[in-house]
Amino acid sequence: MNPRRGMPPEPDDPFSNDETDLEKSAIRRGLWLDESQEVVAPRRASRALPDDQDDEPTLSSIDLAPSRRGEPADEADEEPAADLPPAGPAPHSPASTSPDQAPETPAGDDDGSRWRLRVVAATLLGLGAAFGLGAIPAEPAPLAQTIPLITAISRICPAPNGAESTLLAASLEGDIQLRTIGESGTSAEPGWLQLPGRTQPVIISPAVQESGVTGGSLLSSDRQLWWGACRAPLDDQYVQVPGGANADLLIINSESTDALVDVTLSGPDGEIVGDGLRGITIPADSQRVIDLGSFADDVDALGARIRTSLGRVSAVAQIAREDGGDFATGTVQSTDLIIAAVPTDASKTVVLLTNPGTSRAVVQIEAVSEAGRYALPGFESVTLDAQRTTAVDLTDAIGGLPVSVVISGRDLIAASAVVTTNGDLGIEPAQVVDESVAANDLVAVVPGPGRLQLANPGDQESLIVIDWGEDQAEATTTASAGTVVSVPIPEGAETVRVTSTAPLSAALLLSAQGRSGFAIAQLEPAARTQASMPVEIDAGLGG
């Protein structure tokens, strides 16, 4: 017979047949008789004591014993066991009993009987205590404790390198806190904000707890319209541009400590290496500008992956060319991506796809149109070589329709769209296909005239309410499963908020009033800060 854990092996039959079951149960739980007929205290199950040590720890020593943390207990932690009955022959030992003869009463039998009565009494007291505990009311559950979280969600808004832009921002509730990169002062601004003449990036935050902010930087010239969304800093992101010619990468560190950054560039032929791309130290509260043309001036597709090993940054590129210019805001990698809006009669639509992996990736490209969702002919299966950025021209496949573009596959990729219309280009980073409740509530500022295009890529119809802000009438519409809808931006609208019964993706397709120029402003989930979060603390998990 195998010994019990933490106890010596039992003899074949240490108990005689005429002992009661209750006595046997009590003795087996607490005591046993060895071959020398000595009564010993039970050993602790957590470790075996030496043969010459029969100490039993008290409750307080168990609670504090290092063995609870996986460490050996010190002998000093233990206290002597309670008084035991004197040693003597075991009553009714098999050696002293036969079927034909009554057992003789050995010396010390009275003491043994008294000891056995003590065991039985102790057992009955233990059972009574156990049943009595059941009558004591359970301790009430611990009250929820509050763990403090962040008090504001900040956004970093870019400014063009070598030019001026206008900052447009709005809060969901209350004022906006604003600080310019490189300056220590913070100002309180109204909940709708329009500040021209900005030459440095700024940080915006809601002044009211449990609110949120949205906004961007607008640059308008005679022929071009740029829009750069305000974004939260990240430790891993992608910026994609249609080649490095006349393109700058702006990396903004808004935090109070230095950031350590690596930039990986990839083009149609693989990784593009060069000095000054790895181990870049960006001092606290500053911006670093990298000329992408010095690394990739002659390619038509360029992806930059910006990763930090210390801190978080916001990355955005700017493209200034004769045939069009824009900000290229950062995006992230996923297996399911959506480009919310391609307008009617776009003269050219190119999707930039970056495969950061070490093996080929295969993706399917679909369109969500007014008539439904379908795989774009010729792009049901697109192969992307490893560690490359590829330009895929979808102009003919889309055929001038207003669509949303969905890119899906088994491997992680990053994507952006470069859309040319009205003599200018607009760069739209892909968003992760969001099926959560967050995608039922979208917000943005309205930088100018144009149209709002909404895509419902899911399989359920969506009822949509559009709030154009103060002094504007609400609009309602319906988007069937797998379709897009488009509504004009009313004159004078400054903000937009879209609520729906199913997750959506949406963007504002902007045109310069009375001039050429085009830009795309995405709507984002109406993220609010959370000042605190109730958490149920389970005392059984330990401190």
Coordinates of C-alpha atoms in Angstrom, one line a residue:
M1 CA 0.0 0.0 0.0
N2 CA 1.4 3.4 -0.9
P3 CA 1.9 5.8 2.0
R4 CA -0.4 8.8 2.2
R5 CA 1.1 12.2 1.2
G6 CA 2.9 13.7 4.3
M7 CA 2.1 10.6 6.6
P8 CA 3.9 7.4 7.3
P9 CA 2.7 4.2 5.7
E10 CA -0.1 2.4 7.6
P11 CA 0.4 -1.0 9.0
D12 CA -1.8 -3.8 7.5
D13 CA -4.3 -3.7 10.3
P14 CA -3.5 -1.3 13.1
F15 CA -7.1 -1.4 14.4
S16 CA -9.0 -4.3 15.9
N17 CA -12.5 -5.3 14.7
D18 CA -14.3 -4.4 17.9
E19 CA -13.5 -0.6 17.7
T20 CA -16.3 1.5 16.5
D21 CA -16.3 3.2 13.1
L22 CA -16.4 6.6 14.8
E23 CA -13.3 5.7 16.8
K24 CA -11.5 4.4 13.7
S25 CA -12.4 7.5 11.7
A26 CA -11.1 9.8 14.4
I27 CA -7.9 8.0 14.9
R28 CA -7.2 7.7 11.1
R29 CA -7.8 11.5 10.7
G30 CA -5.6 12.5 13.6
L31 CA -3.5 9.8 15.1
W32 CA -2.0 6.4 14.4
L33 CA -0.1 3.7 16.3
D34 CA 3.4 2.7 15.2
E35 CA 5.1 -0.6 15.8
S36 CA 6.4 0.6 19.2
Q37 CA 2.8 1.4 20.3
E38 CA 3.8 5.1 20.7
V39 CA 1.2 7.8 19.8
V40 CA 2.7 10.5 17.5
A41 CA 1.3 13.7 16.2
P42 CA 0.5 13.9 12.5
R43 CA 3.0 15.4 10.1
R44 CA 2.4 18.4 8.0
A45 CA 1.4 17.6 4.4
S46 CA 3.6 20.4 3.0
R47 CA 6.9 18.8 4.1
A48 CA 8.2 15.8 6.0
L49 CA 9.7 16.4 9.4
P50 CA 12.9 14.6 10.6
D51 CA 12.3 11.4 12.5
D52 CA 13.2 13.1 15.8
Q53 CA 10.9 16.1 15.4
D54 CA 7.2 15.8 16.0
D55 CA 6.3 19.4 16.4
E56 CA 3.0 20.7 15.0
P57 CA 2.8 24.4 14.0
T58 CA 0.0 26.6 15.4
L59 CA -2.5 28.5 13.2
S60 CA -0.5 31.7 13.5
S61 CA 2.7 30.0 12.4
I62 CA 0.9 28.4 9.3
D63 CA -0.4 31.8 8.3
L64 CA 3.1 33.3 8.3
A65 CA 5.1 30.3 7.2
P66 CA 7.3 30.9 4.2
S67 CA 6.2 27.5 2.8
R68 CA 3.1 29.3 1.5
R69 CA 5.3 31.1 -0.9
G70 CA 7.1 27.9 -2.0
E71 CA 10.0 28.3 0.5
P72 CA 11.1 25.8 3.2
A73 CA 9.7 26.6 6.6
D74 CA 12.1 27.3 9.5
E75 CA 12.1 25.1 12.5
A76 CA 11.7 28.2 14.7
D77 CA 8.3 28.8 13.1
E78 CA 6.8 25.7 14.7
E79 CA 5.5 25.3 18.3
P80 CA 5.2 22.0 20.3
A81 CA 2.1 19.9 19.8
A82 CA -0.6 19.7 22.4
D83 CA -0.3 17.3 25.3
L84 CA -0.6 13.7 24.3
P85 CA -1.7 10.6 26.3
P86 CA 1.1 8.5 27.9
A87 CA 2.6 5.8 25.8
G88 CA 1.4 2.2 26.5
P89 CA 0.1 -0.9 24.8
A90 CA -2.6 -0.3 22.3
P91 CA -6.0 -1.5 23.6
H92 CA -7.4 -4.6 21.9
S93 CA -4.2 -5.2 20.0
P94 CA -4.5 -8.2 17.7
A95 CA -1.7 -10.0 19.6
S96 CA -3.7 -9.9 22.9
T97 CA -7.0 -11.2 21.6
S98 CA -8.2 -14.6 20.4
P99 CA -11.6 -16.0 19.5
D100 CA -11.6 -18.4 22.5
Q101 CA -10.1 -16.2 25.2
A102 CA -11.1 -12.9 26.6
P103 CA -8.4 -10.3 26.4
E104 CA -6.3 -9.6 29.5
T105 CA -6.3 -6.1 30.7
P106 CA -2.7 -4.9 30.3
A107 CA -1.1 -2.3 32.6
G108 CA -2.0 1.2 31.6
D109 CA -5.3 0.1 30.0
D110 CA -7.3 2.6 32.0
D111 CA -5.1 5.4 30.7
G112 CA -5.6 4.1 27.1
S113 CA -9.3 4.0 27.6
R114 CA -9.3 7.5 28.9
W115 CA -7.2 8.6 25.9
R116 CA -9.7 6.9 23.5
L117 CA -12.6 8.7 25.2
R118 CA -10.8 11.9 24.7
V119 CA -10.4 11.2 21.0
V120 CA -14.1 10.4 20.6
A121 CA -15.1 13.5 22.6
A122 CA -12.8 15.7 20.6
T123 CA -14.3 14.3 17.4
L124 CA -17.8 14.9 18.6
L125 CA -16.8 18.5 19.5
G126 CA -15.3 19.0 16.1
L127 CA -18.5 17.8 14.4
G128 CA -20.6 20.0 16.6
A129 CA -18.4 23.0 15.8
A130 CA -18.6 22.2 12.1
F131 CA -22.4 22.1 12.2
G132 CA -22.5 25.1 14.4
L133 CA -20.5 27.1 11.9
G134 CA -23.1 26.5 9.3
A135 CA -25.6 28.4 11.4
I136 CA -23.3 31.5 11.4
P137 CA -24.4 34.0 8.7
A138 CA -22.0 34.3 5.7
E139 CA -19.7 37.3 5.7
P140 CA -21.1 39.9 3.3
A141 CA -19.3 40.3 0.0
P142 CA -16.6 42.9 -0.1
L143 CA -17.6 46.3 -1.4
A144 CA -16.4 47.3 -4.8
Q145 CA -13.1 49.2 -4.7
T146 CA -12.2 52.0 -7.1
I147 CA -9.0 51.9 -9.0
P148 CA -8.0 55.3 -10.5
L149 CA -7.4 55.3 -14.3
I150 CA -6.5 58.1 -16.7
T151 CA -8.4 61.3 -16.4
A152 CA -8.0 62.5 -20.0
I153 CA -7.4 61.1 -23.5
S154 CA -4.9 63.3 -25.3
R155 CA -4.5 63.7 -29.1
I156 CA -1.4 65.0 -30.9
C157 CA -2.2 67.2 -33.9
P158 CA 0.4 67.6 -36.6
A159 CA 1.6 70.8 -38.2
P160 CA 3.1 71.0 -41.7
N161 CA 6.9 71.3 -41.9
G162 CA 7.6 74.7 -43.4
A163 CA 4.1 76.0 -43.7
E164 CA 1.1 77.1 -41.6
S165 CA -2.1 75.2 -40.9
T166 CA -5.4 75.7 -39.0
L167 CA -6.2 73.6 -36.0
L168 CA -9.8 72.4 -35.8
A169 CA -10.9 70.6 -32.6
A170 CA -14.0 69.8 -30.6
S171 CA -14.7 68.1 -27.3
L172 CA -17.7 65.9 -26.5
E173 CA -18.3 68.0 -23.4
G174 CA -16.7 71.1 -21.8
D175 CA -13.5 72.9 -22.8
I176 CA -10.3 71.8 -24.4
Q177 CA -6.9 71.9 -22.8
L178 CA -4.2 72.8 -25.4
R179 CA -0.4 72.8 -25.2
T180 CA 2.1 73.4 -28.1
I181 CA 5.0 71.0 -28.4
G182 CA 8.1 72.6 -27.0
E183 CA 6.2 75.0 -24.7
S184 CA 5.3 74.5 -21.1
G185 CA 2.1 76.6 -20.9
T186 CA -1.3 75.1 -21.2
S187 CA -4.4 77.1 -22.2
A188 CA -8.1 76.4 -21.8
E189 CA -10.0 76.8 -25.1
P190 CA -13.7 76.5 -25.9
G191 CA -15.3 73.2 -26.8
W192 CA -15.2 74.1 -30.5
L193 CA -11.8 75.4 -31.5
Q194 CA -10.4 77.0 -34.7
L195 CA -6.9 78.3 -34.5
P196 CA -5.1 79.4 -37.7
G197 CA -1.4 80.0 -38.2
R198 CA -0.1 76.9 -36.5
T199 CA 3.5 75.9 -37.2
Q200 CA 4.1 73.5 -34.4
P201 CA 2.3 70.3 -33.3
V202 CA -0.1 70.7 -30.4
I203 CA -1.6 68.4 -27.8
I204 CA -5.3 68.6 -27.1
S205 CA -7.1 67.0 -24.1
P206 CA -10.6 67.3 -22.7
A207 CA -10.9 69.6 -19.7
V208 CA -13.9 67.6 -18.3
Q209 CA -13.4 64.2 -16.9
E210 CA -15.1 61.4 -18.8
S211 CA -15.1 63.4 -22.0
G212 CA -13.1 63.1 -25.2
V213 CA -11.7 65.2 -28.0
T214 CA -11.4 65.0 -31.8
G215 CA -9.8 67.2 -34.4
G216 CA -7.1 67.7 -37.0
S217 CA -4.9 70.2 -38.9
L218 CA -6.2 71.7 -42.2
L219 CA -4.0 73.3 -44.8
S220 CA -5.6 74.9 -47.8
S221 CA -3.9 76.4 -50.9
D222 CA -5.1 77.5 -54.3
R223 CA -4.9 73.9 -55.6
Q224 CA -4.5 71.6 -52.6
L225 CA -6.3 70.6 -49.5
W226 CA -4.5 68.7 -46.7
W227 CA -6.0 67.1 -43.6
G228 CA -4.0 65.5 -40.8
A229 CA -6.1 63.9 -38.0
C230 CA -5.1 64.3 -34.3
R231 CA -4.1 60.9 -33.0
A232 CA -3.1 59.2 -29.8
P233 CA 0.6 58.2 -29.5
L234 CA 1.5 54.6 -30.1
D235 CA 4.5 52.3 -29.7
D236 CA 4.0 50.5 -33.1
Q237 CA 2.4 52.1 -36.2
Y238 CA 2.7 52.4 -40.0
V239 CA 2.8 55.4 -42.3
Q240 CA 2.4 54.8 -46.1
V241 CA 3.0 57.2 -48.9
P242 CA 3.1 57.0 -52.7
G243 CA 6.9 57.1 -52.8
G244 CA 9.5 59.1 -51.0
A245 CA 9.8 62.0 -53.4
N246 CA 9.0 65.3 -51.7
A247 CA 7.8 63.5 -48.6
D248 CA 8.8 64.0 -44.9
L249 CA 8.2 61.8 -42.0
L250 CA 7.3 63.7 -38.8
I251 CA 7.8 61.8 -35.5
I252 CA 6.3 63.7 -32.5
N253 CA 7.2 62.8 -28.9
S254 CA 4.7 64.6 -26.6
E255 CA 5.8 62.8 -23.4
S256 CA 8.0 64.1 -20.6
T257 CA 10.8 61.6 -21.2
D258 CA 12.9 60.8 -24.3
A259 CA 11.7 58.2 -26.8
L260 CA 13.9 55.6 -28.6
V261 CA 12.6 54.9 -32.1
D262 CA 13.4 52.5 -34.9
V263 CA 12.1 53.2 -38.5
T264 CA 11.9 50.3 -41.0
L265 CA 11.3 51.4 -44.6
S266 CA 10.0 49.0 -47.3
G267 CA 9.3 49.4 -50.9
P268 CA 8.3 47.2 -53.9
D269 CA 11.7 45.5 -53.8
G270 CA 12.0 44.9 -50.1
E271 CA 13.5 46.7 -47.1
I272 CA 15.3 50.0 -47.7
V273 CA 18.2 50.6 -45.4
G274 CA 20.1 53.7 -44.6
D275 CA 21.9 55.6 -41.8
G276 CA 19.8 57.4 -39.2
L277 CA 16.8 55.0 -39.2
R278 CA 17.6 52.9 -36.1
G279 CA 18.1 53.9 -32.5
I280 CA 16.8 57.4 -33.0
T281 CA 16.6 59.4 -29.8
I282 CA 13.7 61.9 -29.8
P283 CA 14.0 64.2 -26.8
A284 CA 11.0 64.8 -24.6
D285 CA 8.4 67.2 -26.0
S286 CA 9.9 67.6 -29.4
Q287 CA 9.6 66.6 -33.1
R288 CA 12.0 64.9 -35.5
V289 CA 11.7 65.3 -39.3
I290 CA 13.1 62.6 -41.6
D291 CA 13.5 63.3 -45.3
L292 CA 12.0 60.2 -47.0
G293 CA 13.2 61.3 -50.4
S294 CA 16.8 60.7 -49.3
F295 CA 16.1 57.0 -48.9
A296 CA 13.4 56.3 -51.5
D297 CA 13.1 59.0 -54.1
D298 CA 12.3 56.8 -57.1
V299 CA 9.7 54.3 -55.8
D300 CA 5.9 54.5 -56.2
A301 CA 5.0 52.8 -52.9
L302 CA 6.8 53.3 -49.5
G303 CA 5.8 52.0 -46.1
A304 CA 7.4 53.2 -42.9
R305 CA 7.0 51.1 -39.7
I306 CA 7.7 53.2 -36.6
R307 CA 8.4 51.3 -33.4
T308 CA 9.6 52.5 -30.0
S309 CA 11.6 50.6 -27.4
L310 CA 11.1 53.5 -25.0
G311 CA 8.1 55.8 -24.9
R312 CA 5.3 56.4 -27.4
V313 CA 5.2 58.7 -30.4
S314 CA 2.8 60.0 -33.0
A315 CA 3.9 59.6 -36.7
V316 CA 2.6 61.4 -39.8
A317 CA 4.0 62.1 -43.2
Q318 CA 3.5 65.0 -45.5
I319 CA 3.6 64.9 -49.3
A320 CA 4.0 68.2 -51.2
R321 CA 4.0 67.7 -55.0
E322 CA 2.7 69.6 -58.0
D323 CA 0.1 66.9 -58.7
G324 CA -1.2 66.8 -55.2
G325 CA -0.3 66.9 -51.5
D326 CA -1.6 65.7 -48.2
F327 CA -0.9 64.5 -44.7
A328 CA -0.5 60.7 -44.4
T329 CA -1.7 59.7 -40.9
G330 CA -0.5 56.6 -39.2
T331 CA -2.3 53.2 -39.3
V332 CA -1.9 49.8 -37.7
Q333 CA -1.7 46.2 -38.9
S334 CA -4.5 43.7 -38.9
T335 CA -6.0 40.8 -40.8
D336 CA -9.3 42.7 -41.5
L337 CA -9.0 46.3 -42.7
I338 CA -11.5 48.8 -44.1
I339 CA -11.0 52.0 -46.1
A340 CA -14.2 53.8 -45.3
A341 CA -14.8 56.0 -48.4
V342 CA -13.8 56.3 -52.0
P343 CA -15.8 59.0 -53.7
T344 CA -17.8 58.9 -56.9
D345 CA -15.8 59.5 -60.1
A346 CA -12.4 59.3 -58.5
S347 CA -9.9 59.6 -61.3
K348 CA -7.5 57.2 -59.6
T349 CA -7.6 54.9 -56.6
V350 CA -4.5 53.0 -55.4
V351 CA -4.2 50.9 -52.3
L352 CA -0.8 50.7 -50.6
L353 CA -0.3 47.3 -48.9
T354 CA 2.6 46.5 -46.5
N355 CA 3.5 43.0 -45.6
P356 CA 5.8 43.2 -42.6
G357 CA 6.1 39.4 -42.2
T358 CA 8.8 37.0 -43.3
S359 CA 6.6 35.0 -45.6
R360 CA 4.2 35.7 -48.4
A361 CA 0.7 36.9 -47.6
V362 CA -2.5 36.5 -49.6
V363 CA -5.4 38.9 -49.2
Q364 CA -8.8 39.4 -50.8
I365 CA -10.0 42.9 -51.7
E366 CA -13.8 43.5 -51.7
A367 CA -16.0 46.5 -52.3
V368 CA -18.9 47.7 -50.3
S369 CA -21.1 49.6 -52.7
E370 CA -24.6 51.0 -52.9
A371 CA -25.7 47.7 -54.5
G372 CA -24.0 45.4 -51.9
R373 CA -20.7 43.8 -51.0
Y374 CA -18.7 41.9 -53.6
A375 CA -15.1 40.7 -54.4
L376 CA -13.4 43.1 -56.8
P377 CA -12.9 41.3 -60.1
G378 CA -9.2 40.3 -60.5
F379 CA -8.5 40.9 -56.8
E380 CA -10.0 37.9 -55.2
S381 CA -6.5 36.7 -54.3
V382 CA -3.6 39.1 -54.2
T383 CA -0.2 37.8 -53.2
L384 CA 2.1 40.2 -51.2
D385 CA 5.8 39.4 -51.0
A386 CA 7.4 39.4 -47.5
Q387 CA 8.7 42.7 -46.1
R388 CA 7.5 44.7 -49.1
T389 CA 5.1 47.6 -49.7
T390 CA 3.1 47.2 -52.9
A391 CA 0.8 49.6 -54.9
V392 CA -2.4 48.0 -56.2
D393 CA -4.4 50.1 -58.7
L394 CA -8.1 49.5 -58.2
T395 CA -9.3 52.3 -60.5
D396 CA -10.8 50.2 -63.3
A397 CA -12.2 47.5 -60.9
I398 CA -14.1 50.2 -58.9
G399 CA -15.4 51.9 -62.0
G400 CA -16.1 55.3 -60.5
L401 CA -18.6 54.0 -58.0
P402 CA -18.8 55.3 -54.4
V403 CA -17.4 52.4 -52.4
S404 CA -15.7 51.3 -49.2
V405 CA -12.8 48.9 -49.6
V406 CA -12.3 45.8 -47.4
I407 CA -9.0 44.0 -47.3
S408 CA -8.9 40.6 -45.5
G409 CA -6.5 37.7 -45.2
R410 CA -4.8 35.3 -42.7
D411 CA -1.7 37.4 -42.1
L412 CA -1.2 40.9 -40.5
I413 CA -0.8 43.7 -43.0
A414 CA -1.1 47.5 -43.1
A415 CA -3.0 49.4 -45.8
S416 CA -3.8 53.0 -47.0
A417 CA -5.6 54.4 -50.0
V418 CA -4.3 57.2 -52.2
V419 CA -7.4 58.7 -54.0
T420 CA -7.0 61.3 -56.7
T421 CA -10.0 63.6 -57.5
N422 CA -10.6 67.3 -58.2
G423 CA -7.0 67.7 -59.2
D424 CA -5.6 66.7 -55.8
L425 CA -4.9 63.5 -53.9
G426 CA -6.2 62.4 -50.5
I427 CA -4.5 59.8 -48.4
E428 CA -6.8 57.6 -46.2
P429 CA -5.3 55.1 -43.7
A430 CA -7.2 51.9 -43.3
Q431 CA -9.0 51.2 -40.1
V432 CA -9.4 47.8 -38.3
V433 CA -12.9 46.4 -39.1
D434 CA -14.7 47.2 -35.9
E435 CA -17.7 45.1 -34.9
S436 CA -17.8 46.4 -31.3
V437 CA -20.3 48.8 -29.9
A438 CA -17.8 51.6 -30.2
A439 CA -18.3 51.7 -34.0
N440 CA -22.0 52.6 -33.4
D441 CA -21.1 56.1 -32.2
L442 CA -18.7 58.1 -34.5
V443 CA -17.6 61.7 -34.3
A444 CA -15.5 64.2 -36.2
V445 CA -15.0 67.9 -36.8
V446 CA -16.2 69.2 -40.2
P447 CA -13.3 71.0 -41.9
G448 CA -15.4 72.2 -44.9
P449 CA -18.0 71.3 -47.6
G450 CA -18.4 67.9 -49.2
R451 CA -20.2 64.7 -48.4
L452 CA -20.4 62.2 -45.6
Q453 CA -20.0 58.6 -46.8
L454 CA -21.0 55.7 -44.4
A455 CA -20.2 52.1 -44.9
N456 CA -22.1 49.2 -43.3
P457 CA -19.8 46.1 -44.0
G458 CA -21.8 43.8 -41.7
D459 CA -24.7 41.5 -42.3
Q460 CA -27.4 43.5 -40.5
E461 CA -29.3 46.6 -41.6
S462 CA -28.3 49.8 -39.7
L463 CA -30.6 52.7 -38.8
I464 CA -28.5 55.8 -38.7
V465 CA -29.0 59.2 -37.0
I466 CA -26.6 62.1 -38.0
D467 CA -26.2 65.0 -35.7
W468 CA -24.6 68.0 -37.4
G469 CA -24.2 70.0 -34.3
E470 CA -25.6 73.2 -33.0
D471 CA -28.3 75.0 -35.0
Q472 CA -28.4 72.1 -37.5
A473 CA -31.2 69.7 -38.1
E474 CA -30.7 66.0 -37.5
A475 CA -30.7 63.6 -40.5
T476 CA -31.7 60.0 -40.5
T477 CA -31.0 57.3 -43.1
T478 CA -30.8 53.5 -43.4
A479 CA -27.8 51.4 -44.6
S480 CA -28.7 47.9 -45.7
A481 CA -26.3 45.1 -44.9
G482 CA -23.1 45.3 -47.0
T483 CA -23.9 48.8 -48.5
V484 CA -22.7 52.4 -48.4
V485 CA -24.8 55.6 -48.2
S486 CA -23.8 59.2 -48.8
V487 CA -25.3 62.5 -47.6
P488 CA -24.3 66.1 -48.2
I489 CA -22.6 68.1 -45.5
P490 CA -25.0 71.0 -44.6
E491 CA -23.7 74.5 -44.8
G492 CA -22.4 75.8 -41.5
A493 CA -21.9 72.4 -39.9
E494 CA -18.9 72.4 -37.6
T495 CA -19.1 68.9 -36.1
V496 CA -20.8 65.6 -36.9
R497 CA -21.9 62.7 -34.7
V498 CA -23.3 59.5 -36.1
T499 CA -25.1 56.9 -34.0
S500 CA -26.4 53.7 -35.5
T501 CA -27.8 50.3 -34.7
A502 CA -24.9 48.4 -36.3
P503 CA -21.2 49.1 -36.5
L504 CA -20.2 51.5 -39.3
S505 CA -17.1 53.1 -40.9
A506 CA -17.4 56.6 -42.2
A507 CA -15.4 59.5 -43.6
L508 CA -15.9 63.1 -44.8
L509 CA -15.0 63.6 -48.5
L510 CA -13.9 67.2 -48.5
S511 CA -13.6 69.7 -51.4
A512 CA -12.1 73.2 -51.4
Q513 CA -14.9 75.7 -51.8
G514 CA -14.6 77.4 -55.2
R515 CA -11.2 75.9 -55.8
S516 CA -9.6 72.6 -56.7
G517 CA -8.4 70.4 -53.8
F518 CA -9.5 67.2 -52.1
A519 CA -9.0 65.6 -48.7
I520 CA -10.5 62.8 -46.6
A521 CA -11.4 63.2 -42.9
Q522 CA -12.2 59.9 -41.1
L523 CA -14.8 59.7 -38.3
E524 CA -13.6 57.9 -35.1
P525 CA -15.3 56.3 -32.2
A526 CA -16.5 58.8 -29.6
A527 CA -14.0 57.6 -27.1
R528 CA -14.5 59.0 -23.6
T529 CA -12.2 59.0 -20.7
Q530 CA -13.0 57.0 -17.6
A531 CA -12.1 58.6 -14.3
S532 CA -12.5 55.4 -12.4
M533 CA -13.6 51.8 -12.8
P534 CA -15.3 49.7 -10.1
V535 CA -13.5 46.4 -9.5
E536 CA -14.7 43.5 -7.4
I537 CA -11.8 42.5 -5.2
D538 CA -11.8 38.7 -4.4
A539 CA -10.2 38.2 -1.0
G540 CA -9.5 34.6 -1.8
L541 CA -7.0 35.7 -4.4
G542 CA -4.6 37.0 -1.8
G543 CA -3.1 40.4 -1.4

